[in-house]
Amino acid sequence: MSTSRPQTRIQKKNKAAILEAALSVFSRHGFRGATLDQIANEAGLSKPNLLYYFPSKVSMHQTLLSNLLHRWLDPLIAIDPEGEPVEEVLAYVLRKLEMARLFPRESRLFANEIVQGAPNFMDQIEGELKVLVDEKAALFTSWMETGSLAKSDPYHLIFSIWATTQHYADYDAQVRIILRPQEDTHFADAAIYLETLFRRMLTPVPGLK
Amino acid sequence: MSTSRPQTRIQKKNKAAILEAALSVFSRHGFRGATLDQIANEAGLSKPNLLYYFPSKVSMHQTLLSNLLHRWLDPLIAIDPEGEPVEEVLAYVLRKLEMARLFPRESRLFANEIVQGAPNFMDQIEGELKVLVDEKAALFTSWMETGSLAKSDPYHLIFSIWATTQHYADYDAQVRIILRPQEDTHFADAAIYLETLFRRMLTPVPGLK
DNA sequence: GATAAGTTTGACCAAATGGTCAGAACCACG
DNA sequence: CGTGGTTCTGACCATTTGGTCAAACTTATC
């Protein structure tokens, strides 16, 4: 209910610059490993100036995490219960891969948080995320029962989609070294591979009941 | 060539306790996020005592990483060029999943290091790991050419195996929350799911040339 | 059980880190 | 332009952190 003032031009610009820098630093070094000096440097501001816009280091981190949640859930929400099942799931895979390509820092921020036991993200995982996953798992199960999707464990199916796509963001350093010659095409190659992988998994085999 | 003295009883015990504690702390908080006080606490030793056994914080980290490399590569080495292709790769998948179950801290240590751009692991990834991956990728390709393994990109195949299996160690916190009711059986369920996923991917379809 | 080697610790240090604050500089607007 | 709010900074602070060291305490060996 607080009558919050509208942001000034400078506030908008600097808050954005700080969050941008904080995302880079937190996603590489984790919360504890990141320092305000690094963030200030990268944002082109002084350390006390950071703390003029955000009351503390944790508040920057929390802001980033809650901004992240919606972007992270959107591709899952977009699965259409009225669509063609195999194509809907494959489209989800490709959307997730696209996220890994376009927002690798966000993916790593998330990875860092989970690896550390999700100390600041538990609530959201237990809440919105779990509800949504349960809902989509139920949708997958109903598709499997009508025979329009091959039967398998819907939760582990979702995990395998997350794992394979996020791998290209989180393990970027490893992927680049191993694929050195084809560095520039590796996302396109991954898309082809993953579409095959999941199409074979999901396409119902007519002979089986 | 240095004539290194044999370790005393106490040295053996305390070095092991320190590495054990360091593994726990580094794997949760990353290198920068871990503190010597935490490690000392967990090991039941004083901070100066840690530094009697290891000259610095980085030396503990490096020791853990190089101990890790061999355990990490072994399952890949064990793929037998003389074996039945589909079964060999599936056995590799299950071995990797077993590693995620038995050594989750090691997996997270590795994940932390790669997420941060592998500052202390580059050499080994560029060296031994890349050579071994190239070798096994070539083996997969030869199997694909003789028709005993379905055709696909061997590098992305390997990535997808790593990603899906390590997910259960690295994203443990998330997995446990989403699967709460079946927490205790989730590795067994994952084994069934992943075997199906990769069997469908790898089994050659007779009708296709 | 003396003695030399191995082990442990409290006290300490310099650097780094998150954060504060008074005041200076800047900007929008009448 | 001047004035009131906004933005920025240098100097500062308390705490944490990796690391040192001399001295004390154990342990093994003869």
XYZ file of N, CA, C and O in Angstrom, chain B residues 115-203:
356
model
N 30.660 -24.542 -14.260
C 29.784 -23.368 -14.317
C 30.613 -22.082 -14.252
O 30.292 -21.081 -14.883
N 31.683 -22.147 -13.469
C 32.517 -20.950 -13.324
C 33.536 -20.794 -14.445
O 34.444 -19.968 -14.356
N 33.371 -21.602 -15.492
C 34.259 -21.478 -16.634
C 35.494 -22.351 -16.519
O 36.448 -22.177 -17.269
N 35.471 -23.293 -15.558
C 36.545 -24.283 -15.394
C 37.925 -23.659 -15.224
O 38.907 -24.119 -15.810
N 38.049 -22.629 -14.366
C 39.336 -21.931 -14.248
C 40.500 -22.834 -13.860
O 41.622 -22.577 -14.276
N 40.210 -23.898 -13.068
C 41.301 -24.767 -12.628
C 41.229 -26.156 -13.248
O 41.913 -27.064 -12.793
N 40.405 -26.311 -14.263
C 40.208 -27.658 -14.784
C 40.379 -27.685 -16.298
O 40.325 -28.744 -16.917
N 40.570 -26.501 -16.864
C 40.758 -26.369 -18.304
C 41.748 -27.390 -18.855
O 41.468 -28.106 -19.797
N 42.932 -27.420 -18.249
C 43.996 -28.279 -18.752
C 43.523 -29.718 -18.905
O 43.697 -30.337 -19.952
N 42.879 -30.201 -17.818
C 42.474 -31.604 -17.863
C 41.336 -31.859 -18.851
O 41.282 -32.911 -19.478
N 40.429 -30.878 -18.979
C 39.358 -31.048 -19.965
C 39.941 -31.023 -21.368
O 39.592 -31.827 -22.221
N 40.852 -30.080 -21.580
C 41.469 -29.989 -22.912
C 42.335 -31.202 -23.204
O 42.518 -31.569 -24.358
N 42.896 -31.811 -22.162
C 43.811 -32.928 -22.359
C 43.089 -34.256 -22.353
O 42.346 -34.576 -23.290
N 43.268 -34.990 -21.258
C 42.758 -36.357 -21.145
C 41.298 -36.506 -21.543
O 40.932 -37.410 -22.292
N 40.446 -35.612 -20.996
C 39.013 -35.773 -21.235
C 38.685 -35.673 -22.719
O 38.014 -36.531 -23.283
N 39.201 -34.627 -23.369
C 38.869 -34.437 -24.785
C 39.371 -35.606 -25.634
O 38.654 -36.102 -26.508
N 40.586 -36.059 -25.357
C 41.139 -37.187 -26.114
C 40.233 -38.413 -25.993
O 39.908 -39.080 -26.984
N 39.817 -38.688 -24.748
C 38.993 -39.870 -24.504
C 37.632 -39.747 -25.179
O 37.129 -40.708 -25.777
N 37.050 -38.556 -25.108
C 35.743 -38.350 -25.730
C 35.857 -38.503 -27.243
O 35.027 -39.166 -27.879
N 36.897 -37.924 -27.806
C 37.103 -38.064 -29.253
C 37.213 -39.537 -29.642
O 36.623 -39.985 -30.623
N 37.949 -40.282 -28.825
C 38.149 -41.703 -29.113
C 36.826 -42.470 -29.087
O 36.523 -43.240 -29.998
N 36.029 -42.216 -28.033
C 34.764 -42.951 -27.922
C 33.756 -42.468 -28.964
O 32.942 -43.259 -29.454
N 33.806 -41.199 -29.299
C 32.918 -40.696 -30.347
C 33.236 -41.392 -31.666
O 32.327 -41.755 -32.432
N 34.520 -41.601 -31.922
C 34.921 -42.307 -33.147
C 34.413 -43.748 -33.105
O 33.937 -44.275 -34.124
N 34.501 -44.370 -31.929
C 33.982 -45.740 -31.783
C 32.485 -45.784 -32.089
O 32.017 -46.645 -32.845
N 31.738 -44.828 -31.513
C 30.296 -44.778 -31.765
C 30.027 -44.615 -33.262
O 29.153 -45.268 -33.827
N 30.781 -43.726 -33.880
C 30.591 -43.494 -35.311
C 30.819 -44.779 -36.111
O 30.052 -45.101 -37.036
N 31.850 -45.535 -35.741
C 32.113 -46.765 -36.493
C 30.983 -47.778 -36.280
O 30.571 -48.470 -37.206
N 30.462 -47.827 -35.058
C 29.309 -48.705 -34.806
C 28.102 -48.271 -35.639
O 27.353 -49.095 -36.147
N 27.930 -46.976 -35.760
C 26.789 -46.465 -36.536
C 26.945 -46.815 -38.019
O 25.978 -47.110 -38.705
N 28.184 -46.804 -38.479
C 28.406 -47.084 -39.901
C 28.179 -48.552 -40.245
O 27.767 -48.864 -41.359
N 28.432 -49.434 -39.277
C 28.156 -50.847 -39.542
C 26.702 -51.192 -39.244
O 26.308 -52.354 -39.360
N 25.923 -50.225 -38.848
C 24.488 -50.467 -38.637
C 24.145 -51.106 -37.314
O 22.998 -51.509 -37.095
N 25.087 -51.208 -36.392
C 24.773 -51.839 -35.109
C 24.338 -50.827 -34.051
O 24.034 -51.192 -32.920
N 24.331 -49.577 -34.435
C 23.860 -48.502 -33.561
C 23.146 -47.490 -34.466
O 23.650 -47.178 -35.553
N 21.986 -46.993 -34.007
C 21.270 -46.032 -34.846
C 22.103 -44.770 -35.017
O 22.814 -44.350 -34.100
N 22.012 -44.171 -36.193
C 22.837 -43.003 -36.474
C 22.386 -41.765 -35.697
O 21.190 -41.486 -35.599
N 23.358 -41.061 -35.150
C 23.093 -39.756 -34.524
C 24.435 -39.084 -34.274
O 25.487 -39.683 -34.510
N 24.404 -37.863 -33.783
C 25.652 -37.148 -33.510
C 26.288 -37.725 -32.244
O 25.728 -37.609 -31.154
N 27.459 -38.359 -32.345
C 28.021 -39.042 -31.171
C 28.383 -38.091 -30.038
O 28.279 -38.472 -28.863
N 28.801 -36.873 -30.344
C 29.152 -35.929 -29.286
C 27.908 -35.503 -28.507
O 27.902 -35.482 -27.280
N 26.858 -35.168 -29.223
C 25.643 -34.755 -28.523
C 25.012 -35.931 -27.790
O 24.364 -35.754 -26.745
N 25.219 -37.135 -28.311
C 24.787 -38.334 -27.577
C 25.486 -38.397 -26.223
O 24.846 -38.599 -25.175
N 26.788 -38.224 -26.228
C 27.544 -38.246 -24.972
C 27.078 -37.128 -24.040
O 26.853 -37.344 -22.848
N 26.903 -35.926 -24.582
C 26.420 -34.809 -23.751
C 25.080 -35.160 -23.112
O 24.849 -34.868 -21.936
N 24.187 -35.758 -23.885
C 22.857 -36.034 -23.334
C 22.931 -37.105 -22.241
O 22.137 -37.084 -21.298
N 23.891 -38.015 -22.354
C 24.070 -39.003 -21.279
C 24.609 -38.324 -20.020
O 24.105 -38.530 -18.917
N 25.605 -37.498 -20.195
C 26.139 -36.759 -19.041
C 25.049 -35.924 -18.385
O 24.877 -35.931 -17.166
N 24.329 -35.176 -19.211
C 23.340 -34.236 -18.690
C 22.260 -34.963 -17.903
O 21.949 -34.599 -16.759
N 21.685 -36.007 -18.485
C 20.554 -36.670 -17.838
C 20.966 -37.375 -16.558
O 20.203 -37.412 -15.593
N 22.163 -37.930 -16.509
C 22.565 -38.659 -15.301
C 23.025 -37.703 -14.200
O 22.612 -37.816 -13.052
N 23.873 -36.728 -14.559
C 24.381 -35.802 -13.541
C 23.279 -34.930 -12.967
O 23.385 -34.429 -11.846
N 22.213 -34.753 -13.744
C 21.087 -33.962 -13.256
C 20.607 -34.433 -11.890
O 20.252 -33.618 -11.035
N 20.623 -35.753 -11.661
C 20.108 -36.283 -10.406
C 21.033 -35.983 -9.230
O 20.610 -36.024 -8.076
N 22.287 -35.665 -9.497
C 23.188 -35.227 -8.426
C 23.154 -33.704 -8.302
O 22.921 -33.163 -7.224
N 23.345 -33.004 -9.419
C 23.504 -31.551 -9.370
C 22.213 -30.842 -8.980
O 22.241 -29.842 -8.271
N 21.088 -31.330 -9.487
C 19.800 -30.698 -9.218
C 19.004 -31.481 -8.184
O 17.772 -31.379 -8.110
N 19.722 -32.234 -7.393
C 19.124 -33.042 -6.334
C 18.046 -32.312 -5.542
O 16.946 -32.841 -5.315
N 18.326 -31.077 -5.131
C 17.377 -30.326 -4.307
C 16.042 -30.164 -5.038
O 14.967 -30.332 -4.444
N 16.113 -29.842 -6.332
C 14.900 -29.649 -7.114
C 14.174 -30.983 -7.327
O 12.956 -31.076 -7.149
N 14.933 -32.004 -7.686
C 14.349 -33.321 -7.940
C 13.583 -33.822 -6.716
O 12.453 -34.291 -6.816
N 14.193 -33.678 -5.570
C 13.567 -34.197 -4.337
C 12.251 -33.484 -4.042
O 11.298 -34.109 -3.582
N 12.211 -32.185 -4.280
C 10.975 -31.465 -3.991
C 9.870 -31.860 -4.948
O 8.741 -32.112 -4.542
N 10.207 -31.970 -6.224
C 9.169 -32.265 -7.212
C 8.675 -33.702 -7.094
O 7.507 -33.983 -7.324
N 9.561 -34.611 -6.678
C 9.169 -36.025 -6.552
C 8.851 -36.425 -5.125
O 8.895 -37.612 -4.814
N 8.549 -35.479 -4.279
C 8.492 -35.797 -2.852
C 7.897 -37.168 -2.504
O 8.516 -37.911 -1.741
N 6.751 -37.549 -3.047
C 6.190 -38.828 -2.611
C 7.106 -40.030 -2.892
O 7.176 -40.947 -2.099
N 7.817 -39.999 -4.044
C 8.639 -41.167 -4.401
C 10.123 -40.932 -4.175
O 10.969 -41.521 -4.833
N 10.438 -40.066 -3.217
C 11.833 -39.709 -3.002
C 12.768 -40.917 -2.959
O 13.850 -40.906 -3.524
N 12.337 -41.958 -2.279
C 13.244 -43.083 -2.027
C 13.454 -43.971 -3.235
O 14.433 -44.701 -3.304
N 12.538 -43.947 -4.197
C 12.707 -44.830 -5.356
C 13.175 -44.076 -6.590
O 13.228 -44.642 -7.679
N 13.526 -42.792 -6.433
C 13.685 -42.021 -7.660
C 14.890 -42.422 -8.496
O 14.855 -42.286 -9.713
N 15.921 -42.987 -7.888
C 17.039 -43.444 -8.720
C 16.669 -44.701 -9.507
O 17.058 -44.844 -10.669
N 15.907 -45.577 -8.870
C 15.449 -46.764 -9.595
C 14.528 -46.367 -10.748
O 14.654 -46.879 -11.873
N 13.619 -45.425 -10.500
C 12.722 -44.950 -11.551
C 13.504 -44.285 -12.677
O 13.206 -44.473 -13.865
N 14.516 -43.518 -12.297
C 15.341 -42.848 -13.307
C 16.051 -43.876 -14.177
O 16.151 -43.707 -15.397
N 16.542 -44.945 -13.561
C 17.240 -45.982 -14.325
C 16.312 -46.579 -15.377
O 16.696 -46.745 -16.546
N 15.077 -46.878 -14.972
C 14.115 -47.445 -15.929
C 13.843 -46.457 -17.056
O 13.898 -46.805 -18.241
N 13.586 -45.208 -16.678
C 13.283 -44.198 -17.691
C 14.445 -44.006 -18.664
O 14.271 -44.021 -19.885
N 15.647 -43.832 -18.126
C 16.796 -43.536 -18.991
C 17.141 -44.726 -19.877
O 17.572 -44.556 -21.013
N 16.943 -45.936 -19.360
C 17.223 -47.092 -20.211
C 16.281 -47.099 -21.406
O 16.700 -47.346 -22.536
N 15.013 -46.793 -21.160
C 14.057 -46.727 -22.271
C 14.436 -45.618 -23.250
O 14.498 -45.833 -24.469
N 14.716 -44.425 -22.679
C 15.051 -43.274 -23.534
C 16.193 -43.610 -24.479
O 16.092 -43.419 -25.697
N 17.278 -44.128 -23.933
C 18.450 -44.330 -24.783
C 18.343 -45.605 -25.616
O 18.921 -45.684 -26.696
N 17.588 -46.588 -25.153
C 17.393 -47.776 -25.999
C 16.640 -47.399 -27.265
O 16.997 -47.804 -28.366
N 15.614 -46.566 -27.111
C 14.859 -46.137 -28.303
C 15.729 -45.310 -29.231
O 15.618 -45.372 -30.447
N 16.597 -44.516 -28.647
C 17.476 -43.669 -29.465
C 18.497 -44.502 -30.223
O 18.840 -44.190 -31.358
N 19.000 -45.558 -29.590
C 20.188 -46.242 -30.096
C 19.890 -47.485 -30.920
O 20.722 -47.892 -31.744
N 18.741 -48.115 -30.691
C 18.444 -49.347 -31.420
C 18.219 -49.032 -32.900
O 17.370 -48.206 -33.232
